[in-house]
Coordinates of C-alpha atoms (C1' of nucleotides) in Angstrom, one line a residue:
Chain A
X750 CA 22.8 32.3 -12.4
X751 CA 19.4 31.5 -11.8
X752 CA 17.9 28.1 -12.5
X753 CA 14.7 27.3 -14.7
X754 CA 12.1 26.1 -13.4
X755 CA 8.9 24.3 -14.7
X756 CA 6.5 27.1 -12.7
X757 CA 3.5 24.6 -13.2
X758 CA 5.5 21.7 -11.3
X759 CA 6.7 21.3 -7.7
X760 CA 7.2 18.8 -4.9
X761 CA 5.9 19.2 -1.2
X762 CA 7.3 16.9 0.9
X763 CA 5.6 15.7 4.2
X764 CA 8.4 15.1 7.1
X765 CA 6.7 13.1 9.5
X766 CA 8.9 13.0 13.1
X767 CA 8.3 11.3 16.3
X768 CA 8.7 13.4 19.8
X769 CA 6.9 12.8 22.7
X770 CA 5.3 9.5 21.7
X771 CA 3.6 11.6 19.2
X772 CA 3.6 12.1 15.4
X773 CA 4.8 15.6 14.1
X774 CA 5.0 17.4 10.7
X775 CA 7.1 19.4 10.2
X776 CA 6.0 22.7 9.0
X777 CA 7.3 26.0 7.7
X778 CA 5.4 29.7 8.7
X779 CA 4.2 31.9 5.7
X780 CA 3.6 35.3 6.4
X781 CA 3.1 38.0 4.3
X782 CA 3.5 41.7 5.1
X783 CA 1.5 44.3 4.0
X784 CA 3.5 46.3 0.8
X785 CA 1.9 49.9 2.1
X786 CA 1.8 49.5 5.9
X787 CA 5.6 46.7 6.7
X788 CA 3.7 46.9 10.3
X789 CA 0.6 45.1 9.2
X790 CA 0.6 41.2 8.8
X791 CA -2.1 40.4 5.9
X792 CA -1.6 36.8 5.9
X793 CA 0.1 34.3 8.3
X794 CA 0.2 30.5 8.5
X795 CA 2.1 27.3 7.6
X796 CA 2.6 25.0 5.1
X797 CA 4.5 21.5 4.0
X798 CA 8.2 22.1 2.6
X799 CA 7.6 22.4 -1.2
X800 CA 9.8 23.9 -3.8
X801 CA 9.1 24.5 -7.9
X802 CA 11.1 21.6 -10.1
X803 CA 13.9 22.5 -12.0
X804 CA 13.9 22.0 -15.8
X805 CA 16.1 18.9 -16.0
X806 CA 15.7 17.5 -12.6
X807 CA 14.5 14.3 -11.6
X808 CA 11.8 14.7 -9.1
X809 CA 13.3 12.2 -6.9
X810 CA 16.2 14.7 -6.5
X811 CA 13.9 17.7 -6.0
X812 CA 12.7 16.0 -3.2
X813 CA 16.0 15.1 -1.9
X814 CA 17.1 18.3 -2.4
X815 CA 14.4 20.2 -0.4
X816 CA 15.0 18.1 2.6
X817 CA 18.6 18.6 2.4
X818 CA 17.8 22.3 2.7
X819 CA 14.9 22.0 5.5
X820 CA 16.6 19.2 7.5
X821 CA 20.3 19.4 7.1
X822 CA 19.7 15.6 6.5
X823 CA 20.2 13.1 3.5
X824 CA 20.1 9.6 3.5
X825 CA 16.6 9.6 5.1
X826 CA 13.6 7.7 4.3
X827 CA 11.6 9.2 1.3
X828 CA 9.1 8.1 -0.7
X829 CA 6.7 9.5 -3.6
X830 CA 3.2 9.0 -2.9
X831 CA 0.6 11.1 -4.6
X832 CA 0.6 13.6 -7.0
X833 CA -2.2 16.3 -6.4
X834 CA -3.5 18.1 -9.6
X835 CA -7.0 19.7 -9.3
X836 CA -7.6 22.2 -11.0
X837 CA -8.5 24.7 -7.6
X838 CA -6.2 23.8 -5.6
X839 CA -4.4 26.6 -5.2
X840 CA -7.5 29.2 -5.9
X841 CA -8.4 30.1 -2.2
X842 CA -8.5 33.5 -1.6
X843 CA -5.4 33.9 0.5
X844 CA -3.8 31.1 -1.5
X845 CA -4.2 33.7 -4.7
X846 CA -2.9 36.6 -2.6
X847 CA 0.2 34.8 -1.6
X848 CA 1.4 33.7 -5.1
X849 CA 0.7 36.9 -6.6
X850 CA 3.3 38.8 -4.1
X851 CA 5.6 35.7 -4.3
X852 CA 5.4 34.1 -7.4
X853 CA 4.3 36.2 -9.9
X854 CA 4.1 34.2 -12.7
X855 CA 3.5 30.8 -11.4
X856 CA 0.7 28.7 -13.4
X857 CA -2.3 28.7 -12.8
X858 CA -2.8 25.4 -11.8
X859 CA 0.2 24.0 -10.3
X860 CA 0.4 20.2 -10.0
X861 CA 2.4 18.7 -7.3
X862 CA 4.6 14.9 -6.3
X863 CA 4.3 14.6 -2.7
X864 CA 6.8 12.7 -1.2
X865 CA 6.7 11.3 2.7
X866 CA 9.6 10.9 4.7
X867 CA 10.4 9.8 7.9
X868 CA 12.8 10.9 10.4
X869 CA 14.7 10.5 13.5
X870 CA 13.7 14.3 14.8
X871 CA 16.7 14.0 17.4
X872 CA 18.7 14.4 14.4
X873 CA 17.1 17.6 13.0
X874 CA 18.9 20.7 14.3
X875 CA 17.1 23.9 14.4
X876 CA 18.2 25.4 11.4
X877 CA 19.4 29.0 11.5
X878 CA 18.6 29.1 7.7
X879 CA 14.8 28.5 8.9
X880 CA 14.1 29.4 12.0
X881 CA 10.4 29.3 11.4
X882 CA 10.6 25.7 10.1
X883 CA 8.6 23.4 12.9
X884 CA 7.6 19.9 14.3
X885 CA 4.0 20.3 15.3
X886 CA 1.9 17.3 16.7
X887 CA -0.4 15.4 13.8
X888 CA -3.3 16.2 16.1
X889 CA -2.9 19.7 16.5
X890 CA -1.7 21.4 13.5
X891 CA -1.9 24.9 13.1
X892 CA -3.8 26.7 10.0
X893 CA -2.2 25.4 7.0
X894 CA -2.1 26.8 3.7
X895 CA -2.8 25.3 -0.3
X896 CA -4.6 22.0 -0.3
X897 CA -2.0 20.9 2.5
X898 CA -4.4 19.9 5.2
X899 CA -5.4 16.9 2.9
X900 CA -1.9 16.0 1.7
X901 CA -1.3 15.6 5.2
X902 CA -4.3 13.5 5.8
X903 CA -3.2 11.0 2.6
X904 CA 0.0 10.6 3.6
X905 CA -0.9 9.6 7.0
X906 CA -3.4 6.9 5.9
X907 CA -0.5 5.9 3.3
X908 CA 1.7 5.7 6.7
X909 CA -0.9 4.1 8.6
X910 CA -1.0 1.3 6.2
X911 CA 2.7 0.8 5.1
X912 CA 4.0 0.3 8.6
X913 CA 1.9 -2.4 9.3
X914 CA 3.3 -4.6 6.4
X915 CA 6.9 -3.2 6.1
X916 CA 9.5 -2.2 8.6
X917 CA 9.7 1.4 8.4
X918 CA 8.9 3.1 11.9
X919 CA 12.2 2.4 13.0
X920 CA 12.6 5.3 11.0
X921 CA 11.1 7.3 13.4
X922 CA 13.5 6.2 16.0
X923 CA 16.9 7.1 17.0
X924 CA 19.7 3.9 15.9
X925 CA 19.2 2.8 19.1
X926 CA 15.7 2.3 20.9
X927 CA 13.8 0.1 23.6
X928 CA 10.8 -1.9 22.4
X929 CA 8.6 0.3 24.6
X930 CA 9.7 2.9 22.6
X931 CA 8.7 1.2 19.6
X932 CA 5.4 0.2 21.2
X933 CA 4.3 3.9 21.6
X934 CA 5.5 4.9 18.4
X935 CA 3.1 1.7 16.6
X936 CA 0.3 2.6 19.6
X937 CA 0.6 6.8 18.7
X938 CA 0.3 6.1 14.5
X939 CA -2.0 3.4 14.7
X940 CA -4.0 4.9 17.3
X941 CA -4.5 1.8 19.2
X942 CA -3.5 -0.3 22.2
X943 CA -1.1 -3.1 21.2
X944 CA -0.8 -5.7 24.2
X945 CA 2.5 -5.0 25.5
X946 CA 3.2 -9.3 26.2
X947 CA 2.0 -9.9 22.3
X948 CA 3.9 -7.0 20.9
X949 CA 7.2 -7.8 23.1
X950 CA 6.9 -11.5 21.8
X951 CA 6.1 -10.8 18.3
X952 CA 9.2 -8.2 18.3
X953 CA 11.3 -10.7 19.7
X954 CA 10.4 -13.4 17.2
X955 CA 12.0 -10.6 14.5
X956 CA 15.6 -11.1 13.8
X957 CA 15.9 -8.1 12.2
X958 CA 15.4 -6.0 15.3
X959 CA 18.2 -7.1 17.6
X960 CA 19.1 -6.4 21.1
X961 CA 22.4 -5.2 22.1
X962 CA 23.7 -5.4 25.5
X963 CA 23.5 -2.1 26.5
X964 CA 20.4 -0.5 28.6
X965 CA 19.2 2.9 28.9
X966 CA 21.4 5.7 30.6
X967 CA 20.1 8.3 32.8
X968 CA 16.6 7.3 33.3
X969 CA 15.1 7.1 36.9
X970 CA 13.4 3.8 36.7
X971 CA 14.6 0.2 35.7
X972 CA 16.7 0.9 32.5
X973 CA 15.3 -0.9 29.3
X974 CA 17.5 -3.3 26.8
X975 CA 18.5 -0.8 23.6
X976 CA 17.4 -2.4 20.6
X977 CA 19.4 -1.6 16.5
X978 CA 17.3 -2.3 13.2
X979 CA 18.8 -4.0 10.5
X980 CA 17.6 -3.8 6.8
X981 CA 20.2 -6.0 5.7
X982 CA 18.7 -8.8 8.1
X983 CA 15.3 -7.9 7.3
X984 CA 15.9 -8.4 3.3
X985 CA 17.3 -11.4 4.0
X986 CA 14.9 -13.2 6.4
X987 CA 11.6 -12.1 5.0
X988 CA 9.0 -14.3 3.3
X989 CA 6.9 -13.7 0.8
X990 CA 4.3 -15.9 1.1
X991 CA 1.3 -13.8 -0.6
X992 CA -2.1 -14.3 1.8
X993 CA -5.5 -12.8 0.7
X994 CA -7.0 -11.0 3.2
X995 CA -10.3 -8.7 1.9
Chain B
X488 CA -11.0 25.6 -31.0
X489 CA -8.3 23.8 -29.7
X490 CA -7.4 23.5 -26.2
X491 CA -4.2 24.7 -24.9
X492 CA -2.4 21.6 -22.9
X493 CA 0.5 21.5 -20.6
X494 CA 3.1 20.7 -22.8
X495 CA 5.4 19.2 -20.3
X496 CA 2.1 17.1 -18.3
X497 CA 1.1 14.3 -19.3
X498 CA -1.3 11.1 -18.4
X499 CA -0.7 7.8 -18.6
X500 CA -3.3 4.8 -18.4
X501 CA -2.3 1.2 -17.4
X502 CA -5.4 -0.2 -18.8
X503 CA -5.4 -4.2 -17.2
X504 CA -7.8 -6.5 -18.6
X505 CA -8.4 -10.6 -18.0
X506 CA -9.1 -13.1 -21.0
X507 CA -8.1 -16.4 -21.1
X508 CA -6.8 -17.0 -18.2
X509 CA -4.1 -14.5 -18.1
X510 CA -3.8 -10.8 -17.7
X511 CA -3.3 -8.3 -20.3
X512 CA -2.4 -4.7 -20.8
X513 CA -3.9 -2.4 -23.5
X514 CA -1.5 -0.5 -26.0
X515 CA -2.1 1.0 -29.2
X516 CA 0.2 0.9 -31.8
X517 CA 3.0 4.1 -32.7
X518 CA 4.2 4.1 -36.1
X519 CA 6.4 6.5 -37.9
X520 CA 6.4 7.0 -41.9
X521 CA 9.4 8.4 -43.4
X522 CA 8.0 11.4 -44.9
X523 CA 10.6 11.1 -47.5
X524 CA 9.5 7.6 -48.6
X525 CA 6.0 7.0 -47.5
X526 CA 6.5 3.4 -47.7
X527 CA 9.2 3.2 -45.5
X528 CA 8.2 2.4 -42.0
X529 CA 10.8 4.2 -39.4
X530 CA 9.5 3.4 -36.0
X531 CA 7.0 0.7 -34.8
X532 CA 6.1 -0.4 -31.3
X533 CA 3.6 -0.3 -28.9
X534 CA 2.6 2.5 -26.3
X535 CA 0.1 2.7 -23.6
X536 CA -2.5 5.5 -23.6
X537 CA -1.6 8.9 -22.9
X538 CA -2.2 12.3 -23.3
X539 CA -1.2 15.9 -22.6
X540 CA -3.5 17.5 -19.5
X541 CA -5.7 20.6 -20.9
X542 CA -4.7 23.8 -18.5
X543 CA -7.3 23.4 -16.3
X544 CA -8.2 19.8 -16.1
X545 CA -8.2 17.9 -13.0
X546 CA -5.3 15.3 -13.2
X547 CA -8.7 12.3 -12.6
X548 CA -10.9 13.8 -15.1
X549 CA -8.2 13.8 -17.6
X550 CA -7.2 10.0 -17.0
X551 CA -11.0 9.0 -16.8
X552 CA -11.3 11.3 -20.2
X553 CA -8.8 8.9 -22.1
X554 CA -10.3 5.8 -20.8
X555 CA -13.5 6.8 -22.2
X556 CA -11.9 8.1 -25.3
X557 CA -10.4 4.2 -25.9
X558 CA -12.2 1.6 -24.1
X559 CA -15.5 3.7 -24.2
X560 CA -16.3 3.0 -20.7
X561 CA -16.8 5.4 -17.8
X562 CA -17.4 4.4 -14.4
X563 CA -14.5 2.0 -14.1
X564 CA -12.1 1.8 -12.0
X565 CA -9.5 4.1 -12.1
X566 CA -6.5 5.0 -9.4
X567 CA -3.4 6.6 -9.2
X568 CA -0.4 5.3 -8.2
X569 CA 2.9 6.8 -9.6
X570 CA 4.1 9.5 -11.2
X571 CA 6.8 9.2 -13.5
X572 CA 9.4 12.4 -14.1
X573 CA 13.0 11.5 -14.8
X574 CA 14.6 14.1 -16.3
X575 CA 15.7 11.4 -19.2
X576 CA 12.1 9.4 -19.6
X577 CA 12.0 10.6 -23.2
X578 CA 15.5 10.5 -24.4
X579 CA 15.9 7.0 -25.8
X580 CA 16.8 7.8 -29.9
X581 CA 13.5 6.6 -31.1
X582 CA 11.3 8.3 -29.0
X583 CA 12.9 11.7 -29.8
X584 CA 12.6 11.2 -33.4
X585 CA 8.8 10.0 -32.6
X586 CA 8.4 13.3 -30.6
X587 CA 10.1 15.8 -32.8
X588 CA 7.8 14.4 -35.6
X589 CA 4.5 14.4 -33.7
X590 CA 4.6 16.9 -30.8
X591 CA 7.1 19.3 -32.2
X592 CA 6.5 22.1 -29.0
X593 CA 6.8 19.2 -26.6
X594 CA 8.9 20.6 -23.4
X595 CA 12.4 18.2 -23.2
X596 CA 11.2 16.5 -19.7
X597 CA 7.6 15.2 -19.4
X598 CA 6.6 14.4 -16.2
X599 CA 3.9 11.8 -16.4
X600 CA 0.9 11.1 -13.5
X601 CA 0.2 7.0 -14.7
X602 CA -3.3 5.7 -13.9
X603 CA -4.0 2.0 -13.7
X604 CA -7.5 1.2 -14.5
X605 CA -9.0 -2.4 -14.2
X606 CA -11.8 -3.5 -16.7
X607 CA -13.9 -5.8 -17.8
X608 CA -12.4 -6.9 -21.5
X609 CA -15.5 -8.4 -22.1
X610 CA -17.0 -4.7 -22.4
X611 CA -14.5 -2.9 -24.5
X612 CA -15.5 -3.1 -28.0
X613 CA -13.2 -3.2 -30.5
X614 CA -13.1 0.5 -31.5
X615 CA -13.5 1.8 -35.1
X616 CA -11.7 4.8 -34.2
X617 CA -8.8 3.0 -32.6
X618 CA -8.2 0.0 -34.8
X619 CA -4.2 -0.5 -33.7
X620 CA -5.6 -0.5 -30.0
X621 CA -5.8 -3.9 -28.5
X622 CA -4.9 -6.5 -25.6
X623 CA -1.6 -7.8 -25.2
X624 CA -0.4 -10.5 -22.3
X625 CA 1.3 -9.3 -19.4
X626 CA 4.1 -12.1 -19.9
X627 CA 4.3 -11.3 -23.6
X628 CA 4.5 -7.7 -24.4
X629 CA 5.6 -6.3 -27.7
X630 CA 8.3 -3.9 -28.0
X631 CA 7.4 -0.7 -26.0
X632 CA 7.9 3.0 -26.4
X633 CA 9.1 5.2 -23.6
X634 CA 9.7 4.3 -20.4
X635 CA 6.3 2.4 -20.5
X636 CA 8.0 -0.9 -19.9
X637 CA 8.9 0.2 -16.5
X638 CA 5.4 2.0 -15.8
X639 CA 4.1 -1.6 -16.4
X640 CA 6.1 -3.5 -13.6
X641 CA 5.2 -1.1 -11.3
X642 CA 1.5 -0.6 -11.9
X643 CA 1.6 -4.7 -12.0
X644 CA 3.6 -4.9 -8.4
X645 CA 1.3 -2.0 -7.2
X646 CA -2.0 -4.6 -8.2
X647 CA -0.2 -7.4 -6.7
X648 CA 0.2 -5.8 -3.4
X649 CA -3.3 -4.3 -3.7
X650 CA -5.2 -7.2 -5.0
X651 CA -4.2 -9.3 -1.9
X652 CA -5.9 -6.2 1.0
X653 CA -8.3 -4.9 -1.2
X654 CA -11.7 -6.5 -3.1
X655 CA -10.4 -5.3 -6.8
X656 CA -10.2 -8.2 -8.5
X657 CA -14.0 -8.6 -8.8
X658 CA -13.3 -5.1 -11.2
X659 CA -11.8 -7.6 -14.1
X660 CA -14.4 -10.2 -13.9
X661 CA -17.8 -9.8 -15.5
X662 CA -20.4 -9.3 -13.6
X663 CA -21.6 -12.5 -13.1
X664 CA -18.5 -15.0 -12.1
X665 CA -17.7 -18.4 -11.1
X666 CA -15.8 -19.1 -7.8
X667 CA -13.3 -20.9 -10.7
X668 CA -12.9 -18.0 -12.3
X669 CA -12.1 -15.7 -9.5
X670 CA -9.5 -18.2 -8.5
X671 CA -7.8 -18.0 -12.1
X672 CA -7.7 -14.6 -11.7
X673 CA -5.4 -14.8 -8.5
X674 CA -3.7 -17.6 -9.3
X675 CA -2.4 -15.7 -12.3
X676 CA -1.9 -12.2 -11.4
X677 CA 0.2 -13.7 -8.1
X678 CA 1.9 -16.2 -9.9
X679 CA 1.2 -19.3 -7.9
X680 CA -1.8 -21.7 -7.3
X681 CA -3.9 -21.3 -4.4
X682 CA -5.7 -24.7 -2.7
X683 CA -8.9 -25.0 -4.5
X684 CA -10.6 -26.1 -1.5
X685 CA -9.3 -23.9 1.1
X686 CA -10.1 -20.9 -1.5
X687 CA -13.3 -21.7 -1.9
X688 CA -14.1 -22.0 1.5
X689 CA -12.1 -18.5 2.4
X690 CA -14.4 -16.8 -0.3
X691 CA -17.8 -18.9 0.6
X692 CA -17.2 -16.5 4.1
X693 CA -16.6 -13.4 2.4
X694 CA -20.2 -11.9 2.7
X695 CA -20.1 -9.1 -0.6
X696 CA -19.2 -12.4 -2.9
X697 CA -23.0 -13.6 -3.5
X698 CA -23.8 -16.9 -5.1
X699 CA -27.1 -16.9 -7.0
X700 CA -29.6 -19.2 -7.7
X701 CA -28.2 -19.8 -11.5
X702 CA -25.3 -21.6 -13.2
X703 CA -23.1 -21.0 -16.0
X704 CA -25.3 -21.7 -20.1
X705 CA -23.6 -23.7 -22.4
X706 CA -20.7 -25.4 -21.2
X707 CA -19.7 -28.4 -22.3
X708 CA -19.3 -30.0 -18.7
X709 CA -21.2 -29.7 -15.4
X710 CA -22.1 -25.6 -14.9
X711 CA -20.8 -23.8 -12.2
X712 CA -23.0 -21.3 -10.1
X713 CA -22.4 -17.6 -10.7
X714 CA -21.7 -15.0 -8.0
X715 CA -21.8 -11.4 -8.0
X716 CA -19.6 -9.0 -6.1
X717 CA -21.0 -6.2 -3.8
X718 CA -19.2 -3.1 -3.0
X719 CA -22.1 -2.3 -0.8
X720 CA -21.9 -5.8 1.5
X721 CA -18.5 -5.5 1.6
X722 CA -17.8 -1.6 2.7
X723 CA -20.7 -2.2 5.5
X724 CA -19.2 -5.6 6.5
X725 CA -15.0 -5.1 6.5
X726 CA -13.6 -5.2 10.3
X727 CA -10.8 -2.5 10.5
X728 CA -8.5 -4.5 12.9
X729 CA -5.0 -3.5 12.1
X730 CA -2.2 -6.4 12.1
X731 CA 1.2 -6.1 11.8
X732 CA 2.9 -8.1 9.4
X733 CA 6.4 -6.9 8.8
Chain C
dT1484 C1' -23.9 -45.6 -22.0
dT1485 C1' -19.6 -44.0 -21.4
dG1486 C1' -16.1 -40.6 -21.2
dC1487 C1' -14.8 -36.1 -20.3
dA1488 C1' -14.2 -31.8 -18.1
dT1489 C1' -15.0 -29.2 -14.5
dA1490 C1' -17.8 -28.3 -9.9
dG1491 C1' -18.0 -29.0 -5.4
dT1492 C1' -17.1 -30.8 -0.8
dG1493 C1' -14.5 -31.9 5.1
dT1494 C1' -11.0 -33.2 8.3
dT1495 C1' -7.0 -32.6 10.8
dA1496 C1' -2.5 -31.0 12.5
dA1497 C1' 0.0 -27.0 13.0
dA1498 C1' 0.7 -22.2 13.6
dG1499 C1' -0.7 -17.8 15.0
dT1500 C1' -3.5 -14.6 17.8
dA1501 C1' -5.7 -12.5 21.8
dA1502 C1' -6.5 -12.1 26.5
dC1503 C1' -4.7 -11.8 30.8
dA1504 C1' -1.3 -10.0 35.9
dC1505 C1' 2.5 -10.3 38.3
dT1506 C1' 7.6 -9.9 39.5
dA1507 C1' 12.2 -7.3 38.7
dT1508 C1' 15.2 -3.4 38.7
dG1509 C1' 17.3 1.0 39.3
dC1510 C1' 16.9 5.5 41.0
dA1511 C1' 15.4 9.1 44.1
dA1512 C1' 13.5 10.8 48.1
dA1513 C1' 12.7 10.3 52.9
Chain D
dT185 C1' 19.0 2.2 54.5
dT186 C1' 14.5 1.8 53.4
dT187 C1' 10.6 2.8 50.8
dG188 C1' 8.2 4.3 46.9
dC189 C1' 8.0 5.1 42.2
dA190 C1' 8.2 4.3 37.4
dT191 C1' 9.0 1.4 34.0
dA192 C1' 11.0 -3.3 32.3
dG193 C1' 10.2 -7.7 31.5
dT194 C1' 8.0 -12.3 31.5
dG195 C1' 4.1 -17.4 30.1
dT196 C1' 0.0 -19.8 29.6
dT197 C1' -4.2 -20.9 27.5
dA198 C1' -8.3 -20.9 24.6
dC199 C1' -9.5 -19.7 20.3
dT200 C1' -8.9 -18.8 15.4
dT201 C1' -6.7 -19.4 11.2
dT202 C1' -4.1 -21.7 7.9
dA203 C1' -2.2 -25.5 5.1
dA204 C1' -2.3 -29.9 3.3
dC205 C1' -4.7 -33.3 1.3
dA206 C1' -8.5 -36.7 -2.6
dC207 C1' -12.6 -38.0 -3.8
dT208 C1' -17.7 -37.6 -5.5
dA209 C1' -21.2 -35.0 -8.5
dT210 C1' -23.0 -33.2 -12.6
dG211 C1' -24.0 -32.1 -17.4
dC212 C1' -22.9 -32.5 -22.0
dA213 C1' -21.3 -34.9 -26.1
dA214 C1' -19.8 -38.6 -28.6

DNA sequence: TTGCATAGTGTTAAAGTAACACTATGCAAA
DNA sequence: TTTGCATAGTGTTACTTTAACACTATGCAA
C-alpha cells in the first residue's frame, strides 16, 4: 500500500558534516536517462535529501524520517529553518524535465520546510541503499538542482549565526574531541582565525565541555587531552542575562 | 473570478504592535451562528490573520497581501520565521466545527508558513471593513483559535532573541522617538529594566539613532528630544566581528 | 511660586577581550 | 640514541566594555 502524499509539500533537509577541517553537505546525484537512447544521460547533477509529505504526517517526522533513510542515523541534531515557496522555483528548464519523467503529477508550485542538521560524519556509513548519496565540501559543491544552491546558502548563514550563541558544533564532532579539533571546526564555519590562547582559555572557562583523562591514540605528534560535551551541564550552568548588542 | 488556493497552505501573520507601554498582538474576532437559531452564538474567540495561498503566489507576497488587506500598510516589516504543520494543528472540537462550517473543502492537515510583522500601531487605522480586528496585550490575550496560542510564544521568543542582535525595534516606534521610549520598548518586550543611564549612553554611540534638533509638543512635563532611526547609517556602519557567546 | 513629572547627565570598579611567543611531548626517521 | 617534526599546551598585559549607582534640569500646570 502506497501512502498519500500532499504532492504540493515536501521537506529538504540540509546535512551539514565536518571532514577534513572542512564543512560538507551532503548530497544525492540525479540523473536522468534518456527514454529512447538508455545510453544517453540527458540530465545529471545533485541535490539536498528531500522527500514529498505524507497526508497525516507531522513535518518534524518527515524530516526525521528522511534522514533515517539517507543516514542510517536518528537522534541527530535537526532543526526547521525556512520554508521556501516562490512561485518559480522549481520552473528551470531541466528542473521541469526532471519532474515530468519523475513525478508526474507533482504541483506546480511545490513549497518546501527545510530543515538543518548536523552530524558527526564518522558515524555515517556509506549506504548501500544510496550509493550516490555524498559529503561534498561547502566550498566546492558540484551543480545542484531546484532552488538548492540558495537553501544551502541560508542555512549556512542560519549556522554561521546559531553556533556563535548556542553550543551546537559539538555536533559536528565525534563524542570525543580535542579543543584543536574544535578550534578548526569554529575557524572553518566562521571562516576566521580564532586566537588559539583566547579560544583555549575561553573553552576551558566552559564547564560544559569537560576533559577526560584520556589523550589521543595513534597520532605521530604530542597526543592532545580528549574532551566530551555535556547538554545536561550546559542547561544547567547557562545564564541568561539578555545584552543588546546592534 | 475566483482564485483557486491551496487548500491545505496557508499563511499566518503575527502582526506586533507597541501602545502604552506594552506590546500587543493583532487578532480579529471568529464567531460561529447556529444556523438553526441565528441568535445563538456557538463559537467565539480570537484568531490571528490568515489565509489560504492562491496557486501561484509567492509564500512573501501572500503574507505582505494580508497585511495590506488588514492593517492597510505595505512596506513594513515583514519576516518569516516558522512554519507550523502538525498533523493535528486543526483538530481541537471547536475549530473543526469552525472549519466544516466556513471552509467546507479544507484538506484535514494545514500546514501553515507564520509571518511576524512589526508596525507602527499609530498607523493602522481602525478599518471599516474589519471592525472585530483590533490590539490585544501580549500578557492578556483572549481566548484563541487554533494552535495560534503557540504561534504567539514562538514569534514572541523569536523577537526576543532577534530584538537584542538586530536594529528592529525602531520598526514599532513612530518615526520620531524619544530615547525614553525606545527604552520602554525593551524593557518590556525583555521583561526586565535596563539602567537608564547606561542605556542612554549605549544608544547615544549607536550612529543610525539620530537626535534632532526638536523635542516632544505638548507634554505636560519637561519635553524630551526626538530621534530618528536610520537603516541607511546603520547597514554602512555595523562591524561584522563574530563573538562567541555560548 | 511651587509642585510635579520626566529628561538628562559621569564616575568607578570589575569583568571581559585582544594581542602576543615560547616550551612540552610523543613519535618517527636517521 | 639522537634529532627533527608536528602539534599540544600555557600567562601577562593593555584596552574595552559593562554594571552599579543619584542627583540636577526643564517645562507645564495648578
Amino acid at each position: 500500500m502506497k501512502k498519500k502524499v500532499h504532492n504540493n509539500l515536501s521537506v529538504d533537509c540540509v546535512i551539514f558534516g565536518f571532514e577534513n577541517n572542512q564543512l560538507h553537505v551532503m548530497l544525492t546525484k540525479r540523473e536522468l536517462v534518456d527514454p529512447k537512447d538508455p545510453g544517453k544521460i540527458i540530465l545529471s547533477d545533485y541535490t539536498l535529501q528531500g522527500q514529498h509529505i505524507y497526508i497525516g504526517e507531522n513535518l518534524y517526522d518527515a524530516a526525521t524520517r528522511i534522514l533515517k533513510e539517507k543516514t542510517g542515523l536518528s537522534n541527530i541534531y535537526l532543526e526547521q529553518f525556512h520554508t521556501f515557496g516562490s512561485a518559480d522555483r522549481l520552473l528551470r528548464e531541466k528542473d521541469q524535465v526532471w519532474l515530468k519523467a519523475t513525478f508526474p503529477d507533482i504541483s506546480p508550485q511545490v513549497i518546501s520546510v527545510a530543515y538543518f542538521s548536523l552530524v558527526d560524519s564518522s558515524l555515517v556509513k556509506p549506504d548501500k541503499k544510496h550509493p550516490e548519496t555524498g559529503w561534498f565540501p561547502i566550498n566546492d559543491l558540484p551543480d545542484l538542482g531546484f532552488d538548492h544552491p540558495r537553501i544551502i546558502n541560508i542555512a549556512l548563514e542560519y549556522l554561521r549565526k546559531k553556533i556563535l550563541r548556542e553550543p551546537i558544533g559539538f555536533e559536528l564532532l565525534p563524542e570525543k574531541f580535542t579543543i584543536t579539533q574544535l578550534q578548526n571546526l569554529y575557524d572553518s564555519i566562521l571562516g576566521i582565525n580564532l586566537d588559539k590562547r583566547n579560544f583555549r582559555k575561553k573553552v576551558s572557562q566552559m564547564k560544559f565541555v569537560i576533559p577526560l583523562d584520556e589523550k589521543q591514540q595513534k597520532v605521530p605528534h604530542k597526543p592532545a587531552r580528549v574532551h566530551i560535551f555535556s547538554w545536561d551541564v550546559y542547561k544547567k550552568t547557562k545564564e541568561e542575562k539578555p545584552t543588546i548588542s546592534l
